[in-house]
Amino acid sequence: MKGVKLAVAVGVFALISVFLVSYSFSAETGEPKGKFTYVSPSGAWEFKQIDPHTIVGSSAQEPSRILFDYLLYKDPDGQLVPDLAEKWEISPDGLKTSFYLTKKAKFWDGTPVTAKDVKFSIERCMRPELKFLRGGQLRRTVDRVEVVNDYHVDVHFKQFDPAFIDVVAEYLAIMPKEYTEKVGDDGFAEKPMGSGPFRLVSFRADAEVIAEANTNHHRKVPYIKTVVLKTVKEPATRLAMLKTGEADMIFLFPGHIPEVQKDPGIKLMWTKHAFLRTLIYYDMGFPDEPSPFKDKRVRMAVSYAIDREALSKLLYGAVEPWGSFLAPYHPGYDPSRTPDPYDPKKAKELLAAAGYPNGFDTVFTGHITEPTLWQATVAMLNEVGIRARLDMPEAGTWARYCTEGKFRGIGYGAGPWWAGRGPGSCLEAHVSGFWAPEGHPYPELKESIENLNKAILKGPEEEAKAARAVDDLMLEKWTRRPLLFSNVVFAAGPRVESYQNIPGQYWAFRLEYLKLKQK
Amino acid sequence: MANYILKRLWQALICLIGISVIIFFLSHLSGDPVLLMASPEATQEDIEELRRTLGLDKPLYVQYWVFISGVVQGDFGQSIKWSKPCIDVWLSRFPNTLLLGSAAMAFSLIVGILTGVLSAVKVGGWFDKFGKIFALMGQSLPVFWVGLMLILIFSVNLGWLPTSGHGSWKHLIMPAFTLGWYFTAATTRLSRSAMLDVLDSEYIKMARVKGLPEYLVIMKHAFRNALIPIITLAALNLIMLLNGTVITEVVFNWEGIGRLVVDAIFARDYPLVQCCVLIASMLFIATNLFVDILYAYIDPRIHYH
């Protein structure tokens, strides 16, 4: 009798298991269903229509991401994972990167994605007339691209390029060689073909992209059948669209967070750590000219005068206090590095010790996109005697001043907004180039960055150690100071069941993993 | 008349050349598009290469010559941002602007003139008071606020109309009203004061003494004579509407010329800014000329020398 009972129990358990497994399997592999509309202010996909190799500085990337595949991808933890490349290897000297491609990937017309398409795409990105954002970098570092066989491609470099993997994962969309050559650049821009999780249905520049699920996608067949990407610049209109159901998810203006929180039908979805805002001491870039900021105690006083928690509350959590130049997804990030405390008393003491008991006059340059944040910062500085005049040039002038190193006094550093990349690229941006108009007065810092770039070849542990060393040095020297990490916030309507973006990304990626509630 | 038109055309040409010089040099003073387009990692060498690709490395006077000789042949240049001929980009947006501008204009003329005329006829009455309040509100309420309030009421709360975009007549109602109300206000006030002036004149009194029906006095004798300032205002309003209205276009996500120009300015897309401004100037000059000719038709006493 016991045996019969056991047999029945095992049988029932087996049946339930089979049912559950088959149900979950069908749910995962079922046909894509429903229409999803995402509305954002960034409609910069007007650059040569939808040709991702013409992408420039301010282009939004959502359309490229849904229509094209890349060699590598990132998971919700921000770590690199295979996409078209099942495996990748960097040679010990860094002069060769090999990509081994999946045999499952196909372009929308059924043509397999092969090594010749990868070679074609890399070489196409290097053509100056396409004005590809990272074309200059590729032309400087890539020597040649070699097709070893249909599913193996080697990229040979003139010199090791630590940022190449960032380009591969973020910008280097793979295009079909034969089709692109047949239709030409203009033809492709008008009627693109990719291998991405969605196929293009229609497109209106700077307005709307409609795409449908690619049911043959090699990595992930989307849950949603139709995706609509719309551009709406006015934040209040985007919110109204979400409330009326015209949109399922929007890029939310932080000022609207309290209103959204009152609405039980709308949920907030955060993409954490998109870009780090630092405090920059611009005067450090003028070594021959006197400035209060040459004294480390004054630089410290500035940081202690700023109440990062209050700024975070002011933007409802869209920025969070930060104490490191690394993000949690970077190797080497140390969570014990806390932000500088708000201590106006200590700030005043430091100023007095540095010979400024009555404070001094200066300029604080903030970016025009966030006046509230910088007005509050300047008010805090004024409280301790740093009488800062707020200057907020518009974006074009700001870019010119950055390049020409015209900023004086102190200000906000927007670097780097591409925090999702490897630590080498991110940390380097804080000490040289466009985002570091103040330069870096400490030669050991440059050396430390070079060590980090070399350490990438020695494995993740060495890379983490080297990244931490750069972070340590920057914190120790007070060349600039971590201030706030910006988080991107999306608001989703009741139809959205789940969505998880890649941390550190400004755009809404991974839409193929977004699930809608079934009726 | 023919001489007058020829003289005005010659003046228009000189004016356009002047505008092209001003807009060309001013826009180039405002900043460098290359810096907005380049990658943050771009070296000076990359920036220079991009500048060469865009033809921005040449001296300004050479760039101006290339631009103006293209314009003469109908080629306004290639948009830096869109990688397309500027005129194609402008043409892709113009039908939307024309539609919105026409709807707003029709609304402002019908409502504005009717309200103005009726207010003048029943001066001091309840309709006159209503007309004054209506006009005052139209001019004093900010356009973005009116637009957002309409969206809140008719889209979010009542669910009658779509919040934004274009494609059907329903999409047109709120932006046309928002835009039209502002222009209606001025039309109402001007129609009212012009009609009051005319209604107080001797020949109107004479017409009434002769026993003409009141509607004939108002429509045939008074209204026609009050039309000249209204037409002038309407023409100016029309040009403003056809050159795009940024705030309304942004609030209602209307893909028109206004948004295009503002985006082009922020992207330092010089050729597109120049194209839009030159076309706007041409429209302005052509409409003014047309209105001048229309004066002579409406008021035969007007002669041109």
PDB file of N, CA, C and O in Angstrom, chain A residues 46-49 56-57 131 133-134 136 139-140 204-207 231-234 236-237 240-241 244 246 394 396-397 400 403 421 434-435, chain B residues 29 35-37 39-41 43 46 49-50 53-54 81-84 93 148 151 155-156 162-164 166 250-251 253 255 259 263 266 268:
ATOM      1  N   GLU A  46      18.450  61.406 -36.019  1.00  0.00           N
ATOM      2  CA  GLU A  46      18.340  62.008 -37.346  1.00  0.00           C
ATOM      3  C   GLU A  46      19.647  61.951 -38.101  1.00  0.00           C
ATOM      4  O   GLU A  46      19.710  62.291 -39.255  1.00  0.00           O
ATOM      5  N   PHE A  47      20.725  61.520 -37.411  1.00  0.00           N
ATOM      6  CA  PHE A  47      21.995  61.523 -38.086  1.00  0.00           C
ATOM      7  C   PHE A  47      22.003  60.469 -39.169  1.00  0.00           C
ATOM      8  O   PHE A  47      22.083  59.278 -38.898  1.00  0.00           O
ATOM      9  N   LYS A  48      21.936  60.939 -40.408  1.00  0.00           N
ATOM     10  CA  LYS A  48      21.906  60.045 -41.567  1.00  0.00           C
ATOM     11  C   LYS A  48      20.878  58.940 -41.317  1.00  0.00           C
ATOM     12  O   LYS A  48      21.207  57.754 -41.338  1.00  0.00           O
ATOM     13  N   GLN A  49      19.695  59.337 -41.010  1.00  0.00           N
ATOM     14  CA  GLN A  49      18.607  58.392 -40.778  1.00  0.00           C
ATOM     15  C   GLN A  49      18.982  57.386 -39.691  1.00  0.00           C
ATOM     16  O   GLN A  49      19.317  57.764 -38.607  1.00  0.00           O
ATOM     17  N   VAL A  56      26.969  60.516 -33.805  1.00  0.00           N
ATOM     18  CA  VAL A  56      27.847  61.564 -33.285  1.00  0.00           C
ATOM     19  C   VAL A  56      27.563  61.763 -31.795  1.00  0.00           C
ATOM     20  O   VAL A  56      26.727  61.067 -31.218  1.00  0.00           O
ATOM     21  N   GLY A  57      28.260  62.750 -31.214  1.00  0.00           N
ATOM     22  CA  GLY A  57      28.264  62.907 -29.757  1.00  0.00           C
ATOM     23  C   GLY A  57      26.936  62.825 -29.040  1.00  0.00           C
ATOM     24  O   GLY A  57      26.841  62.197 -28.004  1.00  0.00           O
ATOM     25  N   LYS A 131      31.856  60.271 -40.355  1.00  0.00           N
ATOM     26  CA  LYS A 131      31.886  61.066 -39.126  1.00  0.00           C
ATOM     27  C   LYS A 131      31.506  60.238 -37.885  1.00  0.00           C
ATOM     28  O   LYS A 131      30.925  60.746 -36.931  1.00  0.00           O
ATOM     29  N   LEU A 133      31.472  58.592 -34.457  1.00  0.00           N
ATOM     30  CA  LEU A 133      31.941  59.135 -33.183  1.00  0.00           C
ATOM     31  C   LEU A 133      33.334  58.648 -32.781  1.00  0.00           C
ATOM     32  O   LEU A 133      34.153  59.422 -32.310  1.00  0.00           O
ATOM     33  N   ARG A 134      33.618  57.366 -32.934  1.00  0.00           N
ATOM     34  CA  ARG A 134      34.901  56.826 -32.501  1.00  0.00           C
ATOM     35  C   ARG A 134      35.803  56.474 -33.677  1.00  0.00           C
ATOM     36  O   ARG A 134      36.736  55.677 -33.537  1.00  0.00           O
ATOM     37  N   GLY A 136      37.975  58.286 -35.326  1.00  0.00           N
ATOM     38  CA  GLY A 136      39.352  58.767 -35.168  1.00  0.00           C
ATOM     39  C   GLY A 136      40.166  57.790 -34.335  1.00  0.00           C
ATOM     40  O   GLY A 136      41.304  57.455 -34.669  1.00  0.00           O
ATOM     41  N   ARG A 139      40.914  54.672 -36.396  1.00  0.00           N
ATOM     42  CA  ARG A 139      41.933  54.932 -37.429  1.00  0.00           C
ATOM     43  C   ARG A 139      43.331  55.002 -36.810  1.00  0.00           C
ATOM     44  O   ARG A 139      44.306  54.591 -37.409  1.00  0.00           O
ATOM     45  N   ARG A 140      43.396  55.518 -35.595  1.00  0.00           N
ATOM     46  CA  ARG A 140      44.704  55.645 -34.939  1.00  0.00           C
ATOM     47  C   ARG A 140      45.244  54.302 -34.472  1.00  0.00           C
ATOM     48  O   ARG A 140      46.432  54.064 -34.510  1.00  0.00           O
ATOM     49  N   ARG A 204      10.483  57.875 -38.854  1.00  0.00           N
ATOM     50  CA  ARG A 204      10.400  59.313 -39.164  1.00  0.00           C
ATOM     51  C   ARG A 204      11.459  60.008 -38.346  1.00  0.00           C
ATOM     52  O   ARG A 204      11.435  59.933 -37.108  1.00  0.00           O
ATOM     53  N   ALA A 205      12.402  60.628 -39.047  1.00  0.00           N
ATOM     54  CA  ALA A 205      13.546  61.215 -38.362  1.00  0.00           C
ATOM     55  C   ALA A 205      13.109  62.161 -37.255  1.00  0.00           C
ATOM     56  O   ALA A 205      12.192  62.954 -37.437  1.00  0.00           O
ATOM     57  N   ASP A 206      13.766  62.037 -36.115  1.00  0.00           N
ATOM     58  CA  ASP A 206      13.536  62.921 -34.984  1.00  0.00           C
ATOM     59  C   ASP A 206      12.104  62.839 -34.460  1.00  0.00           C
ATOM     60  O   ASP A 206      11.634  63.757 -33.796  1.00  0.00           O
ATOM     61  N   ALA A 207      11.404  61.759 -34.784  1.00  0.00           N
ATOM     62  CA  ALA A 207      10.015  61.681 -34.367  1.00  0.00           C
ATOM     63  C   ALA A 207       9.614  60.286 -33.887  1.00  0.00           C
ATOM     64  O   ALA A 207       9.138  60.126 -32.760  1.00  0.00           O
ATOM     65  N   THR A 231       9.855  60.536 -29.902  1.00  0.00           N
ATOM     66  CA  THR A 231      10.586  61.671 -29.354  1.00  0.00           C
ATOM     67  C   THR A 231       9.597  62.746 -28.927  1.00  0.00           C
ATOM     68  O   THR A 231       8.823  63.222 -29.753  1.00  0.00           O
ATOM     69  N   VAL A 232       9.600  63.078 -27.663  1.00  0.00           N
ATOM     70  CA  VAL A 232       8.790  64.202 -27.174  1.00  0.00           C
ATOM     71  C   VAL A 232       9.679  65.001 -26.220  1.00  0.00           C
ATOM     72  O   VAL A 232      10.113  64.487 -25.196  1.00  0.00           O
ATOM     73  N   LYS A 233       9.953  66.239 -26.583  1.00  0.00           N
ATOM     74  CA  LYS A 233      10.942  67.004 -25.813  1.00  0.00           C
ATOM     75  C   LYS A 233      10.366  67.568 -24.520  1.00  0.00           C
ATOM     76  O   LYS A 233      11.089  67.730 -23.555  1.00  0.00           O
ATOM     77  N   GLU A 234       9.084  67.887 -24.498  1.00  0.00           N
ATOM     78  CA  GLU A 234       8.500  68.533 -23.326  1.00  0.00           C
ATOM     79  C   GLU A 234       8.201  67.472 -22.243  1.00  0.00           C
ATOM     80  O   GLU A 234       7.396  66.566 -22.447  1.00  0.00           O
ATOM     81  N   ALA A 236       6.455  67.551 -19.449  1.00  0.00           N
ATOM     82  CA  ALA A 236       5.063  67.462 -18.988  1.00  0.00           C
ATOM     83  C   ALA A 236       4.203  66.716 -20.008  1.00  0.00           C
ATOM     84  O   ALA A 236       3.270  65.995 -19.637  1.00  0.00           O
ATOM     85  N   THR A 237       4.511  66.884 -21.285  1.00  0.00           N
ATOM     86  CA  THR A 237       3.752  66.164 -22.320  1.00  0.00           C
ATOM     87  C   THR A 237       4.053  64.664 -22.232  1.00  0.00           C
ATOM     88  O   THR A 237       3.147  63.833 -22.380  1.00  0.00           O
ATOM     89  N   ALA A 240       2.040  63.341 -19.432  1.00  0.00           N
ATOM     90  CA  ALA A 240       0.622  63.252 -19.819  1.00  0.00           C
ATOM     91  C   ALA A 240       0.396  62.028 -20.706  1.00  0.00           C
ATOM     92  O   ALA A 240      -0.616  61.330 -20.575  1.00  0.00           O
ATOM     93  N   MET A 241       1.340  61.754 -21.582  1.00  0.00           N
ATOM     94  CA  MET A 241       1.204  60.582 -22.470  1.00  0.00           C
ATOM     95  C   MET A 241       1.201  59.291 -21.658  1.00  0.00           C
ATOM     96  O   MET A 241       0.483  58.342 -21.973  1.00  0.00           O
ATOM     97  N   THR A 244      -2.228  58.995 -19.918  1.00  0.00           N
ATOM     98  CA  THR A 244      -3.361  58.659 -20.788  1.00  0.00           C
ATOM     99  C   THR A 244      -3.199  57.283 -21.433  1.00  0.00           C
ATOM    100  O   THR A 244      -4.109  56.813 -22.109  1.00  0.00           O
ATOM    101  N   GLU A 246      -1.002  56.663 -23.761  1.00  0.00           N
ATOM    102  CA  GLU A 246      -0.384  56.795 -25.088  1.00  0.00           C
ATOM    103  C   GLU A 246       1.054  56.285 -25.056  1.00  0.00           C
ATOM    104  O   GLU A 246       1.609  55.911 -26.078  1.00  0.00           O
ATOM    105  N   GLU A 394      25.438  77.915 -22.439  1.00  0.00           N
ATOM    106  CA  GLU A 394      24.670  76.861 -23.127  1.00  0.00           C
ATOM    107  C   GLU A 394      25.628  75.835 -23.736  1.00  0.00           C
ATOM    108  O   GLU A 394      26.836  76.058 -23.817  1.00  0.00           O
ATOM    109  N   GLY A 396      26.747  74.538 -26.530  1.00  0.00           N
ATOM    110  CA  GLY A 396      27.781  74.765 -27.534  1.00  0.00           C
ATOM    111  C   GLY A 396      28.941  75.579 -26.985  1.00  0.00           C
ATOM    112  O   GLY A 396      30.112  75.262 -27.211  1.00  0.00           O
ATOM    113  N   THR A 397      28.606  76.612 -26.230  1.00  0.00           N
ATOM    114  CA  THR A 397      29.651  77.451 -25.641  1.00  0.00           C
ATOM    115  C   THR A 397      30.416  76.643 -24.602  1.00  0.00           C
ATOM    116  O   THR A 397      31.641  76.738 -24.498  1.00  0.00           O
ATOM    117  N   ARG A 400      32.900  74.552 -26.268  1.00  0.00           N
ATOM    118  CA  ARG A 400      34.031  75.329 -26.763  1.00  0.00           C
ATOM    119  C   ARG A 400      34.980  75.685 -25.613  1.00  0.00           C
ATOM    120  O   ARG A 400      36.187  75.547 -25.722  1.00  0.00           O
ATOM    121  N   THR A 403      37.044  72.654 -24.617  1.00  0.00           N
ATOM    122  CA  THR A 403      38.136  72.364 -25.542  1.00  0.00           C
ATOM    123  C   THR A 403      39.244  73.402 -25.426  1.00  0.00           C
ATOM    124  O   THR A 403      40.421  73.071 -25.486  1.00  0.00           O
ATOM    125  N   ARG A 421      31.389  52.331 -19.180  1.00  0.00           N
ATOM    126  CA  ARG A 421      32.551  51.717 -19.826  1.00  0.00           C
ATOM    127  C   ARG A 421      33.573  51.207 -18.811  1.00  0.00           C
ATOM    128  O   ARG A 421      33.406  51.345 -17.609  1.00  0.00           O
ATOM    129  N   PHE A 434      38.839  66.131 -23.336  1.00  0.00           N
ATOM    130  CA  PHE A 434      37.717  67.066 -23.382  1.00  0.00           C
ATOM    131  C   PHE A 434      37.124  67.382 -22.016  1.00  0.00           C
ATOM    132  O   PHE A 434      36.841  68.520 -21.691  1.00  0.00           O
ATOM    133  N   TRP A 435      36.908  66.324 -21.215  1.00  0.00           N
ATOM    134  CA  TRP A 435      36.205  66.519 -19.944  1.00  0.00           C
ATOM    135  C   TRP A 435      37.130  66.986 -18.826  1.00  0.00           C
ATOM    136  O   TRP A 435      36.689  67.122 -17.691  1.00  0.00           O
TER     137      TRP A 435
ATOM    138  N   LEU B  29      29.713  82.909 -35.546  1.00  0.00           N
ATOM    139  CA  LEU B  29      30.332  83.447 -34.323  1.00  0.00           C
ATOM    140  C   LEU B  29      29.880  82.680 -33.086  1.00  0.00           C
ATOM    141  O   LEU B  29      30.526  82.704 -32.050  1.00  0.00           O
ATOM    142  N   LEU B  35      32.690  70.611 -32.280  1.00  0.00           N
ATOM    143  CA  LEU B  35      32.885  70.273 -30.869  1.00  0.00           C
ATOM    144  C   LEU B  35      31.681  69.538 -30.302  1.00  0.00           C
ATOM    145  O   LEU B  35      31.802  68.738 -29.386  1.00  0.00           O
ATOM    146  N   LEU B  36      30.510  69.811 -30.861  1.00  0.00           N
ATOM    147  CA  LEU B  36      29.310  69.117 -30.389  1.00  0.00           C
ATOM    148  C   LEU B  36      29.205  67.722 -30.993  1.00  0.00           C
ATOM    149  O   LEU B  36      28.595  66.827 -30.428  1.00  0.00           O
ATOM    150  N   MET B  37      29.804  67.561 -32.180  1.00  0.00           N
ATOM    151  CA  MET B  37      29.692  66.280 -32.864  1.00  0.00           C
ATOM    152  C   MET B  37      30.794  65.309 -32.473  1.00  0.00           C
ATOM    153  O   MET B  37      30.614  64.097 -32.528  1.00  0.00           O
ATOM    154  N   SER B  39      33.572  63.025 -30.567  1.00  0.00           N
ATOM    155  CA  SER B  39      33.548  62.183 -29.379  1.00  0.00           C
ATOM    156  C   SER B  39      34.350  62.878 -28.286  1.00  0.00           C
ATOM    157  O   SER B  39      35.321  63.584 -28.575  1.00  0.00           O
ATOM    158  N   PRO B  40      33.981  62.681 -27.010  1.00  0.00           N
ATOM    159  CA  PRO B  40      34.767  63.294 -25.938  1.00  0.00           C
ATOM    160  C   PRO B  40      36.231  62.838 -25.963  1.00  0.00           C
ATOM    161  O   PRO B  40      37.099  63.527 -25.468  1.00  0.00           O
ATOM    162  N   GLU B  41      36.474  61.660 -26.550  1.00  0.00           N
ATOM    163  CA  GLU B  41      37.851  61.158 -26.603  1.00  0.00           C
ATOM    164  C   GLU B  41      38.592  61.697 -27.816  1.00  0.00           C
ATOM    165  O   GLU B  41      39.765  61.394 -28.013  1.00  0.00           O
ATOM    166  N   THR B  43      40.792  63.507 -30.430  1.00  0.00           N
ATOM    167  CA  THR B  43      42.010  64.316 -30.299  1.00  0.00           C
ATOM    168  C   THR B  43      41.847  65.563 -31.165  1.00  0.00           C
ATOM    169  O   THR B  43      40.902  65.666 -31.960  1.00  0.00           O
ATOM    170  N   ASP B  46      41.557  64.546 -34.701  1.00  0.00           N
ATOM    171  CA  ASP B  46      40.209  64.084 -35.084  1.00  0.00           C
ATOM    172  C   ASP B  46      39.298  65.277 -35.350  1.00  0.00           C
ATOM    173  O   ASP B  46      38.512  65.298 -36.302  1.00  0.00           O
ATOM    174  N   GLU B  49      40.115  66.887 -38.599  1.00  0.00           N
ATOM    175  CA  GLU B  49      39.676  66.035 -39.718  1.00  0.00           C
ATOM    176  C   GLU B  49      38.166  66.183 -39.953  1.00  0.00           C
ATOM    177  O   GLU B  49      37.703  66.314 -41.083  1.00  0.00           O
ATOM    178  N   LEU B  50      37.427  66.215 -38.846  1.00  0.00           N
ATOM    179  CA  LEU B  50      35.979  66.378 -38.943  1.00  0.00           C
ATOM    180  C   LEU B  50      35.645  67.744 -39.541  1.00  0.00           C
ATOM    181  O   LEU B  50      34.739  67.885 -40.363  1.00  0.00           O
ATOM    182  N   THR B  53      36.172  67.552 -43.210  1.00  0.00           N
ATOM    183  CA  THR B  53      35.088  66.787 -43.850  1.00  0.00           C
ATOM    184  C   THR B  53      33.847  67.654 -44.052  1.00  0.00           C
ATOM    185  O   THR B  53      33.152  67.533 -45.048  1.00  0.00           O
ATOM    186  N   LEU B  54      33.601  68.534 -43.084  1.00  0.00           N
ATOM    187  CA  LEU B  54      32.403  69.386 -43.157  1.00  0.00           C
ATOM    188  C   LEU B  54      32.650  70.675 -43.942  1.00  0.00           C
ATOM    189  O   LEU B  54      31.745  71.481 -44.107  1.00  0.00           O
ATOM    190  N   LYS B  81      23.719  68.276 -39.436  1.00  0.00           N
ATOM    191  CA  LYS B  81      23.124  67.339 -38.491  1.00  0.00           C
ATOM    192  C   LYS B  81      22.374  66.199 -39.185  1.00  0.00           C
ATOM    193  O   LYS B  81      22.414  65.065 -38.744  1.00  0.00           O
ATOM    194  N   TRP B  82      21.679  66.515 -40.234  1.00  0.00           N
ATOM    195  CA  TRP B  82      20.826  65.524 -40.878  1.00  0.00           C
ATOM    196  C   TRP B  82      21.501  64.828 -42.060  1.00  0.00           C
ATOM    197  O   TRP B  82      20.925  63.893 -42.619  1.00  0.00           O
ATOM    198  N   SER B  83      22.656  65.334 -42.501  1.00  0.00           N
ATOM    199  CA  SER B  83      23.350  64.794 -43.681  1.00  0.00           C
ATOM    200  C   SER B  83      22.416  64.723 -44.894  1.00  0.00           C
ATOM    201  O   SER B  83      22.402  63.739 -45.626  1.00  0.00           O
ATOM    202  N   LYS B  84      21.624  65.737 -45.058  1.00  0.00           N
ATOM    203  CA  LYS B  84      20.670  65.814 -46.185  1.00  0.00           C
ATOM    204  C   LYS B  84      20.656  67.250 -46.695  1.00  0.00           C
ATOM    205  O   LYS B  84      21.005  68.161 -45.929  1.00  0.00           O
ATOM    206  N   ARG B  93       9.294  69.463 -43.102  1.00  0.00           N
ATOM    207  CA  ARG B  93       8.582  70.022 -41.949  1.00  0.00           C
ATOM    208  C   ARG B  93       7.519  71.049 -42.341  1.00  0.00           C
ATOM    209  O   ARG B  93       6.590  71.289 -41.569  1.00  0.00           O
ATOM    210  N   LEU B 148      -0.411  73.276 -21.868  1.00  0.00           N
ATOM    211  CA  LEU B 148      -0.365  72.206 -20.858  1.00  0.00           C
ATOM    212  C   LEU B 148      -1.713  72.040 -20.153  1.00  0.00           C
ATOM    213  O   LEU B 148      -2.124  70.912 -19.850  1.00  0.00           O
ATOM    214  N   ILE B 151      -3.960  70.081 -22.356  1.00  0.00           N
ATOM    215  CA  ILE B 151      -3.598  68.654 -22.326  1.00  0.00           C
ATOM    216  C   ILE B 151      -4.156  68.002 -21.056  1.00  0.00           C
ATOM    217  O   ILE B 151      -4.734  66.908 -21.104  1.00  0.00           O
ATOM    218  N   SER B 155      -7.042  65.805 -22.431  1.00  0.00           N
ATOM    219  CA  SER B 155      -6.414  64.505 -22.684  1.00  0.00           C
ATOM    220  C   SER B 155      -6.370  63.654 -21.430  1.00  0.00           C
ATOM    221  O   SER B 155      -6.890  62.537 -21.404  1.00  0.00           O
ATOM    222  N   VAL B 156      -5.777  64.223 -20.358  1.00  0.00           N
ATOM    223  CA  VAL B 156      -5.573  63.409 -19.151  1.00  0.00           C
ATOM    224  C   VAL B 156      -6.898  63.193 -18.417  1.00  0.00           C
ATOM    225  O   VAL B 156      -7.237  62.068 -18.064  1.00  0.00           O
ATOM    226  N   PRO B 162      -5.999  63.425 -28.180  1.00  0.00           N
ATOM    227  CA  PRO B 162      -4.628  62.936 -27.950  1.00  0.00           C
ATOM    228  C   PRO B 162      -3.736  64.043 -27.400  1.00  0.00           C
ATOM    229  O   PRO B 162      -3.940  65.215 -27.726  1.00  0.00           O
ATOM    230  N   THR B 163      -2.782  63.670 -26.578  1.00  0.00           N
ATOM    231  CA  THR B 163      -1.936  64.682 -25.931  1.00  0.00           C
ATOM    232  C   THR B 163      -1.075  65.458 -26.923  1.00  0.00           C
ATOM    233  O   THR B 163      -0.852  66.649 -26.761  1.00  0.00           O
ATOM    234  N   SER B 164      -0.572  64.747 -27.941  1.00  0.00           N
ATOM    235  CA  SER B 164       0.429  65.384 -28.807  1.00  0.00           C
ATOM    236  C   SER B 164       0.544  64.630 -30.123  1.00  0.00           C
ATOM    237  O   SER B 164      -0.157  63.648 -30.337  1.00  0.00           O
ATOM    238  N   HIS B 166       0.776  64.358 -34.452  1.00  0.00           N
ATOM    239  CA  HIS B 166      -0.120  64.787 -35.523  1.00  0.00           C
ATOM    240  C   HIS B 166      -0.521  63.583 -36.368  1.00  0.00           C
ATOM    241  O   HIS B 166       0.060  62.511 -36.236  1.00  0.00           O
ATOM    242  N   VAL B 250       6.726  72.494 -29.375  1.00  0.00           N
ATOM    243  CA  VAL B 250       7.388  71.647 -28.364  1.00  0.00           C
ATOM    244  C   VAL B 250       6.344  71.017 -27.441  1.00  0.00           C
ATOM    245  O   VAL B 250       6.367  69.817 -27.198  1.00  0.00           O
ATOM    246  N   VAL B 251       5.412  71.825 -26.943  1.00  0.00           N
ATOM    247  CA  VAL B 251       4.418  71.300 -25.993  1.00  0.00           C
ATOM    248  C   VAL B 251       3.585  70.187 -26.640  1.00  0.00           C
ATOM    249  O   VAL B 251       3.346  69.146 -26.027  1.00  0.00           O
ATOM    250  N   ASN B 253       4.419  68.501 -29.334  1.00  0.00           N
ATOM    251  CA  ASN B 253       5.289  67.631 -30.118  1.00  0.00           C
ATOM    252  C   ASN B 253       4.930  67.676 -31.608  1.00  0.00           C
ATOM    253  O   ASN B 253       4.819  66.649 -32.271  1.00  0.00           O
ATOM    254  N   GLU B 255       5.770  68.406 -35.318  1.00  0.00           N
ATOM    255  CA  GLU B 255       7.028  68.421 -36.078  1.00  0.00           C
ATOM    256  C   GLU B 255       7.022  69.556 -37.109  1.00  0.00           C
ATOM    257  O   GLU B 255       6.773  69.335 -38.291  1.00  0.00           O
ATOM    258  N   ARG B 259      10.550  74.052 -34.222  1.00  0.00           N
ATOM    259  CA  ARG B 259      11.402  73.089 -33.504  1.00  0.00           C
ATOM    260  C   ARG B 259      12.664  72.799 -34.296  1.00  0.00           C
ATOM    261  O   ARG B 259      13.749  72.648 -33.741  1.00  0.00           O
ATOM    262  N   ASP B 263      16.408  73.393 -32.826  1.00  0.00           N
ATOM    263  CA  ASP B 263      17.346  72.259 -32.751  1.00  0.00           C
ATOM    264  C   ASP B 263      18.594  72.544 -33.573  1.00  0.00           C
ATOM    265  O   ASP B 263      19.706  72.211 -33.172  1.00  0.00           O
ATOM    266  N   PHE B 266      20.882  74.938 -31.713  1.00  0.00           N
ATOM    267  CA  PHE B 266      21.620  74.295 -30.622  1.00  0.00           C
ATOM    268  C   PHE B 266      22.693  73.340 -31.143  1.00  0.00           C
ATOM    269  O   PHE B 266      23.706  73.143 -30.500  1.00  0.00           O
ATOM    270  N   ARG B 268      24.359  73.870 -33.798  1.00  0.00           N
ATOM    271  CA  ARG B 268      25.257  74.686 -34.627  1.00  0.00           C
ATOM    272  C   ARG B 268      25.237  74.203 -36.078  1.00  0.00           C
ATOM    273  O   ARG B 268      26.260  74.124 -36.735  1.00  0.00           O
TER     274      ARG B 268
END
